[in-house]
Coordinates of C-alpha atoms in Angstrom, one line a residue:
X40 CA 300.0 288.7 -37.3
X41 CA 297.0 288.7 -40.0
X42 CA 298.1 287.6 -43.1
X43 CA 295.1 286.2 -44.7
X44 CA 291.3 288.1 -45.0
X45 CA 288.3 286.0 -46.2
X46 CA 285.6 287.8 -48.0
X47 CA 282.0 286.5 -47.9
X48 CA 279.9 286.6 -51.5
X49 CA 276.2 286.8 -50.7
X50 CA 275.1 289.7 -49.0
X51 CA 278.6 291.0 -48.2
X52 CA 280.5 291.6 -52.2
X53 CA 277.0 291.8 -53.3
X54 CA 273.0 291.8 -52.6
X55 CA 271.2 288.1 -52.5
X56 CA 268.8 287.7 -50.2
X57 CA 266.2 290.0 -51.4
X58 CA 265.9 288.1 -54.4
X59 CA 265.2 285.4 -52.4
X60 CA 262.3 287.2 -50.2
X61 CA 260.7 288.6 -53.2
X62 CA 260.6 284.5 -54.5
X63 CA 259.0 282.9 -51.4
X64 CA 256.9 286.0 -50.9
X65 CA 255.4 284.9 -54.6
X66 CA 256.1 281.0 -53.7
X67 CA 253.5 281.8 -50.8
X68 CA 251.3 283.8 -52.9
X69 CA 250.7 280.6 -55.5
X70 CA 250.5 278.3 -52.5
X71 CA 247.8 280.4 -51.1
X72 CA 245.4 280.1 -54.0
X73 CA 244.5 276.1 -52.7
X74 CA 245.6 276.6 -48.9
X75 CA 245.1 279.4 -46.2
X76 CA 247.5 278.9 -43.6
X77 CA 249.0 282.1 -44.1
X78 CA 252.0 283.7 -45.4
X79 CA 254.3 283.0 -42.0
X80 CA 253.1 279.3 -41.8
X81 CA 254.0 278.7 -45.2
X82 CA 257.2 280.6 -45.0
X83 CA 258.3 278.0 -41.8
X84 CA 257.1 275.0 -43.9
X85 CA 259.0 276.0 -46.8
X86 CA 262.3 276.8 -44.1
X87 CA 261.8 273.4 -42.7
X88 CA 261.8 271.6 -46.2
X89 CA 264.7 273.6 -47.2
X90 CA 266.8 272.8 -44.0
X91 CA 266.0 269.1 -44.6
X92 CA 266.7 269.0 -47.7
X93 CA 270.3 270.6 -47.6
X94 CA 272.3 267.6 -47.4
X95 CA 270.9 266.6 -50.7
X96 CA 271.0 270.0 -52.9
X97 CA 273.0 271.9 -50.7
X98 CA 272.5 275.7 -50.7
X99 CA 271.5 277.7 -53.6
X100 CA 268.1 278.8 -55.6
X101 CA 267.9 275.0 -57.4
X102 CA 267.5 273.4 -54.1
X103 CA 265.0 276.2 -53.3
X104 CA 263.1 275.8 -56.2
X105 CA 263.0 272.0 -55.5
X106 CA 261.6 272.2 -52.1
X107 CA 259.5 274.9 -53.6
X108 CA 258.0 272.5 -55.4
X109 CA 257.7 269.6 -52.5
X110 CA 256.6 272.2 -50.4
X111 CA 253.6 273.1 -52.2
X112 CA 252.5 269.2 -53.0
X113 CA 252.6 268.6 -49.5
X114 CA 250.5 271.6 -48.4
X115 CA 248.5 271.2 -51.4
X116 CA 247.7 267.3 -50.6
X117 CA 249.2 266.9 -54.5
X118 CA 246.0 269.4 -55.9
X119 CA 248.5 272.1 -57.1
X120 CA 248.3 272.2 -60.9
X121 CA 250.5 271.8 -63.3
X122 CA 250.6 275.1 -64.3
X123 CA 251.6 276.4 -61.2
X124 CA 254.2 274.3 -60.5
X125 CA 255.7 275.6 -63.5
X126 CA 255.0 279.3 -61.8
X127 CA 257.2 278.4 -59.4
X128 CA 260.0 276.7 -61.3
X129 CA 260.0 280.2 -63.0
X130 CA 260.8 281.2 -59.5
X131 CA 263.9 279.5 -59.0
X132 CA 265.1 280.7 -62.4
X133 CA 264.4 284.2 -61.6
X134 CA 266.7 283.9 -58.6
X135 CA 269.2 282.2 -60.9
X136 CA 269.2 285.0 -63.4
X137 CA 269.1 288.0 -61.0
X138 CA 271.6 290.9 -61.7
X139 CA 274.5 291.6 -59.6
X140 CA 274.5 294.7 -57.5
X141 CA 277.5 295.0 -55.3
X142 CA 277.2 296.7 -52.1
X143 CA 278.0 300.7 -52.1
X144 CA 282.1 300.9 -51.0
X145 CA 282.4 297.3 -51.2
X146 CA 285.0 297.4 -53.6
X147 CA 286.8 300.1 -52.0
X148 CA 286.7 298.3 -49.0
X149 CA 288.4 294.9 -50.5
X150 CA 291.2 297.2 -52.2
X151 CA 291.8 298.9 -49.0
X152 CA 292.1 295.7 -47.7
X153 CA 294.4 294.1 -50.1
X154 CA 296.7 296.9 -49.8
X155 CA 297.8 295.2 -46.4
X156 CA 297.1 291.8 -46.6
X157 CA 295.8 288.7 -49.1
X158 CA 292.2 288.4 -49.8
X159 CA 290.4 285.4 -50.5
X160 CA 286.6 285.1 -51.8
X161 CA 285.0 282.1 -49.9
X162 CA 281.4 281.6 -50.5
X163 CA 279.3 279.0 -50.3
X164 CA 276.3 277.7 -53.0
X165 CA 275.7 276.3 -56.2
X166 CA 278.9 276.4 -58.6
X167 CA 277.6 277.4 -62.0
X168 CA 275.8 280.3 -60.0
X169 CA 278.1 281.4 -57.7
X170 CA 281.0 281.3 -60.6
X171 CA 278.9 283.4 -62.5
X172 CA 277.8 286.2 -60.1
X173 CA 281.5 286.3 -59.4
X174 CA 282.6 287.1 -63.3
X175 CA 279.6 289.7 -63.4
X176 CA 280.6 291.3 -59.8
X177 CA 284.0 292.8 -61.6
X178 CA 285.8 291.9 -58.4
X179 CA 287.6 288.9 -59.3
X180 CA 290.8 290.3 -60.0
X181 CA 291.3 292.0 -56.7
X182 CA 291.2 288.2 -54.8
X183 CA 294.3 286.2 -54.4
X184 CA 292.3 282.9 -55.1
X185 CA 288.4 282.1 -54.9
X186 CA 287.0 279.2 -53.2
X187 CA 283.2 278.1 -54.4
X188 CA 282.1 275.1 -51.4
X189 CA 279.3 273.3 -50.5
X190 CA 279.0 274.3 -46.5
X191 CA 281.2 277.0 -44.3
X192 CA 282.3 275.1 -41.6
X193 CA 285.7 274.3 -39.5
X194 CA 286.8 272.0 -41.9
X195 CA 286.4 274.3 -45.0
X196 CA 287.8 277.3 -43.1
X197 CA 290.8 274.6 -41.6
X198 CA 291.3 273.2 -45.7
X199 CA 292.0 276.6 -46.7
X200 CA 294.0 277.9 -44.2
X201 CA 296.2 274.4 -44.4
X202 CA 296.5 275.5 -48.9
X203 CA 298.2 278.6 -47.4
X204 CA 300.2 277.2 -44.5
X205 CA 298.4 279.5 -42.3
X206 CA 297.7 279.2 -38.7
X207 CA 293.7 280.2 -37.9
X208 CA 295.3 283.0 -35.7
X209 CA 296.6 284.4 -39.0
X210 CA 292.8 284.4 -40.8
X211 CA 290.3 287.2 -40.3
X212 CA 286.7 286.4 -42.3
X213 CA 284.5 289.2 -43.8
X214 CA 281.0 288.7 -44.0
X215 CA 277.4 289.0 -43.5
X216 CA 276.3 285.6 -41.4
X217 CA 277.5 284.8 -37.8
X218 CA 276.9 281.0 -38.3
X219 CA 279.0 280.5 -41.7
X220 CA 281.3 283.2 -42.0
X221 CA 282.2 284.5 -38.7
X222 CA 281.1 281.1 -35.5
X223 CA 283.5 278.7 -37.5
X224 CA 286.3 280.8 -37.8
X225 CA 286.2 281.9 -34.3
X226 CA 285.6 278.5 -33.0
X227 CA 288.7 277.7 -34.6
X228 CA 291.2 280.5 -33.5
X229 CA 290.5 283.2 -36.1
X230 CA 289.1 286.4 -36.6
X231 CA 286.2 288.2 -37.6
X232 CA 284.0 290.7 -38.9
X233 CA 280.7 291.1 -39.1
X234 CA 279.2 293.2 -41.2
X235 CA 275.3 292.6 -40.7
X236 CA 272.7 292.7 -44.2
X237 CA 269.2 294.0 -43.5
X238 CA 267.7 290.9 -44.2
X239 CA 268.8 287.4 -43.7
X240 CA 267.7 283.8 -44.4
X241 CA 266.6 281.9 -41.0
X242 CA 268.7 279.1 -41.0
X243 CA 271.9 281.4 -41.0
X244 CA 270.7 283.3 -37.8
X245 CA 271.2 280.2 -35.7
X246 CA 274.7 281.3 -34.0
X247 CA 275.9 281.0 -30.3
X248 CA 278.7 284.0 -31.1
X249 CA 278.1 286.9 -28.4
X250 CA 278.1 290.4 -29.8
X251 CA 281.0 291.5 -27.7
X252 CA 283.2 288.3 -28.6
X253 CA 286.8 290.3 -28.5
X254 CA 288.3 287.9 -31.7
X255 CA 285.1 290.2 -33.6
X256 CA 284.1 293.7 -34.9
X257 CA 281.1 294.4 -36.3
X258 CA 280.7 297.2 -38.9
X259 CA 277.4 298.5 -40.4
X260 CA 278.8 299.0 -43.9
X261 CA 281.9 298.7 -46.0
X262 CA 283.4 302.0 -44.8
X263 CA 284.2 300.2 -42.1
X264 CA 286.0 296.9 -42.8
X265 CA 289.3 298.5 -43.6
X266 CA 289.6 299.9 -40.1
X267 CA 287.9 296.5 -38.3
X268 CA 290.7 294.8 -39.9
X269 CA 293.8 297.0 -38.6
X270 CA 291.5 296.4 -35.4
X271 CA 292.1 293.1 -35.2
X272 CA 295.3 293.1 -36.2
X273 CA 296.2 295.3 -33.4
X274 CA 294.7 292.5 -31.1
X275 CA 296.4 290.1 -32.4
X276 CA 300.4 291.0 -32.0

């Protein structure tokens, strides 16, 4: 029986990645000015340093703006001024300091949720930002507990579910990405649905999970989680 549903924050509670498009779109913009390799080339440059770089600043717009700003010395051969390395710290701090829009429904969709089962926020990225688009998304109150980590993997998902006493064929996870939210918890024994954003960062597209897994529903907005979730609780008994 499901007793326990994960939420996702990014792109699921509320919009993210857009902010971060509309960064490296100028990030690529400022490179351009000493370098034309083109928008894509410095887009997968920029990808590549971020991915590399993860283990040391983890996920978030900080560790963007950083490889930002090793992105565009290297490309650069160190010529990029001063100036414009300030440009594109201004970047990262625009990301920081974006508002919070929550999805249309999506708090609907948690209540209608709750009504049946405990909710939990997990989501992933840097603490002093994700704490704080949490207290400006309103939504806090409606989560039994919310858990701010560094990666979304097995162990995370297997930490949590061992705080609740909870067997993985008790957990369902909400959220946006097949590789953090939905492949781990899966892997494990869970449950989960997907509920795709219109755009999404490359490194979270990397997934082996087949559309028609049968421990997943996907829904194309939050209208639809409520019912997912009595889905899979039906396949579960």
């Amino acid at each position: 029986m499901l007793q326990l549903i994960g939420f996702d924050g990014d792109d699921t509670l509320w919009h993210s990645e857009g902010y971060y498009r509309e960064a490296n779109d100028a990030f690529a913009a400022i490179v351009g000015r000493y370098v034309d390799l083109g928008d894509q080339r410095v887009h997968d440059t920029m990808l590549a340093t971020e991915q590399r770089n993860l283990q040391l600043f983890g996920y978030g717009a900080k560790g963007m703006a950083l490889s930002m700003v090793e992105t565009a010395i290297a490309l650069s051969d160190s010529r990029i001024s001063a100036a414009d390395i300030h440009r594109i710290v201004e970047l990262g701090k625009s990301v920081l300091q974006h508002p919070v829009e929550l999805l249309p429904g999506i708090r609907e969709a948690v209540e209608a949720v709750a009504a049946h089962h405990d909710v939990v926020l997990i989501t992933k990225g840097d603490l002093f930002h994700q704490e704080k688009k949490v207290a400006q998304s309103g939504l806090a109150d409606l989560f039994r507990r919310i858990e701010i980590v560094s990666e979304k993997n097995a162990a995370t998902y297997r930490r949590v579910l061992g705080e609740f006493d909870l067997q993985p064929a008790q957990f369902a996870m909400v959220g946006n990405s097949l590789r953090s939210d939905i492949e781990p918890v899966l892997r494990l024994g869970g449950w989960g649905v997907h509920m795709p954003y219109h755009v999404t960062w490359a490194h979270e597209l990397e997934s082996t999970v087949e559309a028609n897994d049968p421990r997943m529903v996907s829904v194309d907005a939050p209208a639809g989680i409520a019912a997912a979730v009595a889905q899979l609780a039906q396949r579960c008994r």
